[in-house]
PDB file of C-alpha atoms in Angstrom:
ATOM      1  CA  MET A   1       0.000   0.000   0.000  1.00 56.00           C
ATOM      2  CA  ALA A   2       1.420   3.386  -0.998  1.00 74.00           C
ATOM      3  CA  SER A   3       2.034   6.069   1.593  1.00 78.00           C
ATOM      4  CA  SER A   4       2.494   9.787   1.228  1.00 83.00           C
ATOM      5  CA  LEU A   5       3.587  12.784   3.179  1.00 87.00           C
ATOM      6  CA  LEU A   6       3.176  16.503   2.699  1.00 92.00           C
ATOM      7  CA  GLU A   7       5.106  18.965   4.854  1.00 94.00           C
ATOM      8  CA  ALA A   8       5.856  22.676   4.515  1.00 96.00           C
ATOM      9  CA  VAL A   9       7.925  25.302   6.299  1.00 96.00           C
ATOM     10  CA  ASP A  10       7.924  29.094   6.114  1.00 97.00           C
ATOM     11  CA  ILE A  11      11.412  30.565   6.016  1.00 97.00           C
ATOM     12  CA  LYS A  12      12.684  34.074   6.711  1.00 97.00           C
ATOM     13  CA  ALA A  13      14.796  33.979   3.573  1.00 96.00           C
ATOM     14  CA  PRO A  14      14.055  34.845  -0.056  1.00 96.00           C
ATOM     15  CA  VAL A  15      13.227  32.067  -2.505  1.00 96.00           C
ATOM     16  CA  GLU A  16      16.650  32.498  -4.116  1.00 95.00           C
ATOM     17  CA  VAL A  17      18.368  31.497  -0.864  1.00 95.00           C
ATOM     18  CA  SER A  18      16.062  28.525  -0.261  1.00 95.00           C
ATOM     19  CA  TRP A  19      16.427  27.349  -3.845  1.00 95.00           C
ATOM     20  CA  GLY A  20      20.200  27.758  -3.845  1.00 94.00           C
ATOM     21  CA  LEU A  21      20.564  25.743  -0.670  1.00 93.00           C
ATOM     22  CA  TRP A  22      18.355  22.880  -1.879  1.00 90.00           C
ATOM     23  CA  GLU A  23      19.946  22.853  -5.325  1.00 88.00           C
ATOM     24  CA  ASN A  24      23.407  22.163  -3.855  1.00 87.00           C
ATOM     25  CA  VAL A  25      23.474  18.374  -3.254  1.00 83.00           C
ATOM     26  CA  LYS A  26      26.643  18.633  -1.179  1.00 85.00           C
ATOM     27  CA  ARG A  27      24.643  20.568   1.443  1.00 89.00           C
ATOM     28  CA  TRP A  28      21.853  17.966   1.798  1.00 87.00           C
ATOM     29  CA  PRO A  29      23.464  16.000   4.650  1.00 89.00           C
ATOM     30  CA  ALA A  30      23.505  19.254   6.667  1.00 92.00           C
ATOM     31  CA  PHE A  31      19.697  19.337   6.815  1.00 91.00           C
ATOM     32  CA  LEU A  32      18.499  15.849   5.852  1.00 90.00           C
ATOM     33  CA  SER A  33      19.176  13.863   9.018  1.00 88.00           C
ATOM     34  CA  HIS A  34      19.092  10.398   7.441  1.00 86.00           C
ATOM     35  CA  VAL A  35      21.294  11.299   4.452  1.00 89.00           C
ATOM     36  CA  LYS A  36      24.922  10.274   4.831  1.00 90.00           C
ATOM     37  CA  HIS A  37      26.066  11.125   1.318  1.00 89.00           C
ATOM     38  CA  VAL A  38      24.706  12.121  -2.098  1.00 91.00           C
ATOM     39  CA  HIS A  39      26.689  12.257  -5.284  1.00 89.00           C
ATOM     40  CA  ARG A  40      25.681  13.238  -8.779  1.00 89.00           C
ATOM     41  CA  ALA A  41      26.133  10.382 -11.249  1.00 91.00           C
ATOM     42  CA  ASP A  42      25.211  12.554 -14.238  1.00 92.00           C
ATOM     43  CA  ARG A  43      23.176  15.659 -15.021  1.00 89.00           C
ATOM     44  CA  ASN A  44      19.866  14.157 -13.838  1.00 92.00           C
ATOM     45  CA  THR A  45      20.858  11.167 -11.687  1.00 93.00           C
ATOM     46  CA  PHE A  46      21.879  11.095  -8.035  1.00 92.00           C
ATOM     47  CA  VAL A  47      23.031   8.230  -5.823  1.00 92.00           C
ATOM     48  CA  TRP A  48      21.954   8.576  -2.189  1.00 88.00           C
ATOM     49  CA  GLN A  49      23.352   6.763   0.821  1.00 89.00           C
ATOM     50  CA  LEU A  50      21.046   6.762   3.837  1.00 85.00           C
ATOM     51  CA  GLY A  51      21.714   5.893   7.456  1.00 82.00           C
ATOM     52  CA  LEU A  52      18.430   4.499   8.777  1.00 71.00           C
ATOM     53  CA  PRO A  53      17.627   2.791  12.082  1.00 67.00           C
ATOM     54  CA  GLY A  54      18.783  -0.785  11.744  1.00 68.00           C
ATOM     55  CA  ALA A  55      20.222  -0.474   8.233  1.00 71.00           C
ATOM     56  CA  ASP A  56      22.029   1.654   5.718  1.00 80.00           C
ATOM     57  CA  GLU A  57      20.409   1.903   2.300  1.00 83.00           C
ATOM     58  CA  GLU A  58      21.380   3.243  -1.075  1.00 86.00           C
ATOM     59  CA  PHE A  59      19.140   4.324  -3.908  1.00 87.00           C
ATOM     60  CA  THR A  60      19.339   6.081  -7.238  1.00 92.00           C
ATOM     61  CA  ALA A  61      17.025   8.965  -8.080  1.00 93.00           C
ATOM     62  CA  GLU A  62      16.434  10.681 -11.391  1.00 95.00           C
ATOM     63  CA  LEU A  63      15.246  14.261 -11.753  1.00 94.00           C
ATOM     64  CA  THR A  64      11.978  14.407 -13.660  1.00 95.00           C
ATOM     65  CA  GLU A  65      11.433  18.164 -13.569  1.00 95.00           C
ATOM     66  CA  VAL A  66      13.505  21.176 -12.613  1.00 94.00           C
ATOM     67  CA  VAL A  67      12.054  24.675 -12.799  1.00 96.00           C
ATOM     68  CA  PRO A  68      14.719  26.969 -11.325  1.00 95.00           C
ATOM     69  CA  GLY A  69      13.477  28.838  -8.274  1.00 95.00           C
ATOM     70  CA  GLU A  70      10.164  26.951  -8.292  1.00 97.00           C
ATOM     71  CA  ARG A  71      10.324  23.150  -8.151  1.00 96.00           C
ATOM     72  CA  ILE A  72      12.444  20.031  -8.223  1.00 94.00           C
ATOM     73  CA  ALA A  73      10.754  16.666  -8.872  1.00 95.00           C
ATOM     74  CA  TRP A  74      12.268  13.177  -8.923  1.00 94.00           C
ATOM     75  CA  HIS A  75      11.574   9.471  -8.837  1.00 94.00           C
ATOM     76  CA  THR A  76      13.793   6.597  -7.840  1.00 91.00           C
ATOM     77  CA  THR A  77      15.155   4.168 -10.392  1.00 91.00           C
ATOM     78  CA  GLY A  78      16.846   1.738  -8.031  1.00 78.00           C
ATOM     79  CA  GLY A  79      16.683   0.842  -4.336  1.00 75.00           C
ATOM     80  CA  VAL A  80      14.055   2.537  -2.153  1.00 76.00           C
ATOM     81  CA  ARG A  81      10.920   3.230  -4.225  1.00 81.00           C
ATOM     82  CA  HIS A  82       9.490   6.729  -4.044  1.00 85.00           C
ATOM     83  CA  ALA A  83       8.792   9.909  -5.974  1.00 92.00           C
ATOM     84  CA  GLY A  84       8.657  13.464  -4.732  1.00 93.00           C
ATOM     85  CA  VAL A  85       8.650  17.149  -5.382  1.00 96.00           C
ATOM     86  CA  VAL A  86       9.981  20.154  -3.493  1.00 96.00           C
ATOM     87  CA  THR A  87       8.336  23.463  -4.350  1.00 97.00           C
ATOM     88  CA  PHE A  88       9.529  26.958  -3.508  1.00 97.00           C
ATOM     89  CA  HIS A  89       6.993  29.737  -2.983  1.00 97.00           C
ATOM     90  CA  ARG A  90       7.711  33.463  -2.703  1.00 97.00           C
ATOM     91  CA  LEU A  91       5.830  34.903   0.275  1.00 97.00           C
ATOM     92  CA  SER A  92       7.596  38.288   0.132  1.00 96.00           C
ATOM     93  CA  ASP A  93      10.986  39.702  -0.821  1.00 95.00           C
ATOM     94  CA  THR A  94      12.417  38.275   2.408  1.00 95.00           C
ATOM     95  CA  GLU A  95      10.294  35.160   3.048  1.00 96.00           C
ATOM     96  CA  SER A  96       9.583  31.888   1.277  1.00 97.00           C
ATOM     97  CA  ARG A  97       7.710  28.644   1.811  1.00 97.00           C
ATOM     98  CA  VAL A  98       9.223  25.277   0.979  1.00 97.00           C
ATOM     99  CA  THR A  99       6.848  22.350   0.516  1.00 97.00           C
ATOM    100  CA  LEU A 100       7.921  18.709   0.359  1.00 95.00           C
ATOM    101  CA  GLN A 101       5.627  16.015  -1.026  1.00 95.00           C
ATOM    102  CA  ILE A 102       6.672  12.363  -1.250  1.00 91.00           C
ATOM    103  CA  GLU A 103       4.807   9.252  -2.396  1.00 89.00           C
ATOM    104  CA  TYR A 104       6.470   5.965  -1.446  1.00 81.00           C
ATOM    105  CA  GLU A 105       6.068   2.239  -1.088  1.00 75.00           C
ATOM    106  CA  PRO A 106       7.083   1.103   2.400  1.00 60.00           C
ATOM    107  CA  GLU A 107       9.192  -2.049   2.273  1.00 66.00           C
ATOM    108  CA  GLY A 108      10.152  -4.036   5.340  1.00 58.00           C
ATOM    109  CA  PHE A 109       9.203  -3.664   8.976  1.00 50.00           C
ATOM    110  CA  ILE A 110      10.953  -0.334   9.704  1.00 52.00           C
ATOM    111  CA  GLU A 111       9.431   1.461   6.706  1.00 57.00           C
ATOM    112  CA  HIS A 112       5.925   0.105   7.416  1.00 47.00           C
ATOM    113  CA  LEU A 113       6.269   1.158  11.059  1.00 50.00           C
ATOM    114  CA  GLY A 114       7.397   4.633  10.012  1.00 53.00           C
ATOM    115  CA  ALA A 115       4.371   5.006   7.726  1.00 49.00           C
ATOM    116  CA  LEU A 116       1.897   3.679  10.301  1.00 52.00           C
ATOM    117  CA  THR A 117       3.137   5.836  13.184  1.00 52.00           C
ATOM    118  CA  ASN A 118       3.698   9.024  11.156  1.00 59.00           C
ATOM    119  CA  LEU A 119       7.387   8.805  12.010  1.00 67.00           C
ATOM    120  CA  ASP A 120       8.143   9.583   8.361  1.00 71.00           C
ATOM    121  CA  ALA A 121       6.175  12.847   8.566  1.00 77.00           C
ATOM    122  CA  THR A 122       7.850  13.707  11.875  1.00 81.00           C
ATOM    123  CA  LEU A 123      11.284  13.133  10.344  1.00 83.00           C
ATOM    124  CA  ALA A 124      10.394  15.195   7.249  1.00 86.00           C
ATOM    125  CA  ASN A 125       9.138  17.999   9.485  1.00 88.00           C
ATOM    126  CA  TYR A 126      12.354  17.872  11.533  1.00 91.00           C
ATOM    127  CA  ASP A 127      14.477  17.980   8.374  1.00 92.00           C
ATOM    128  CA  LEU A 128      12.522  20.959   7.031  1.00 94.00           C
ATOM    129  CA  GLY A 129      13.154  22.686  10.372  1.00 94.00           C
ATOM    130  CA  GLU A 130      16.881  22.077   9.948  1.00 95.00           C
ATOM    131  CA  PHE A 131      16.630  23.409   6.401  1.00 95.00           C
ATOM    132  CA  GLN A 132      14.820  26.492   7.723  1.00 96.00           C
ATOM    133  CA  LYS A 133      17.593  27.213  10.240  1.00 96.00           C
ATOM    134  CA  LEU A 134      20.295  26.829   7.603  1.00 95.00           C
ATOM    135  CA  ALA A 135      18.475  29.015   5.051  1.00 96.00           C
ATOM    136  CA  GLU A 136      17.801  31.745   7.610  1.00 96.00           C
ATOM    137  CA  VAL A 137      21.457  31.791   8.690  1.00 95.00           C
ATOM    138  CA  GLU A 138      22.503  31.950   5.040  1.00 91.00           C
ATOM    139  CA  ALA A 139      20.031  34.783   4.349  1.00 90.00           C
ATOM    140  CA  GLY A 140      21.395  36.684   7.376  1.00 86.00           C
ATOM    141  CA  THR A 141      24.958  36.177   6.181  1.00 74.00           C
ATOM    142  CA  ARG A 142      24.094  37.527   2.722  1.00 68.00           C
ATOM    143  CA  LYS A 143      22.312  40.523   4.236  1.00 63.00           C
ATOM    144  CA  ASP A 144      25.322  41.344   6.419  1.00 57.00           C
ATOM    145  CA  ALA A 145      27.781  41.076   3.516  1.00 51.00           C
TER     146      ALA A 145
END
């Protein structure tokens, strides 16, 4: 049975800052708590290494849509099965909203438990909070420069 999550965070940083931070795959482990490493295999393909409770996993994801400053969509082509989109919304010149939507197929006990208990949504919400902190610090640094 497929599961989904939808989480959003408002950030005191312009869309350009939020977009720039998310676009840089080397920064993902700084705000995605379960991500150990991501590397770009080619222009549209990324290999992710995750550190999850009880197991490390690897999967390959392919970008399906990139609209600079607005949205990044992907689906997996190997390993963990899911698809998602991150959208960036301008709230004002100094604020943005980032929304994360993921559809996935839980496999194994840990993933089913995460879906049933909303642990996946809690983790996504935590990660968006970490992203918010990082983006707001970056926006403050740019303002001070």
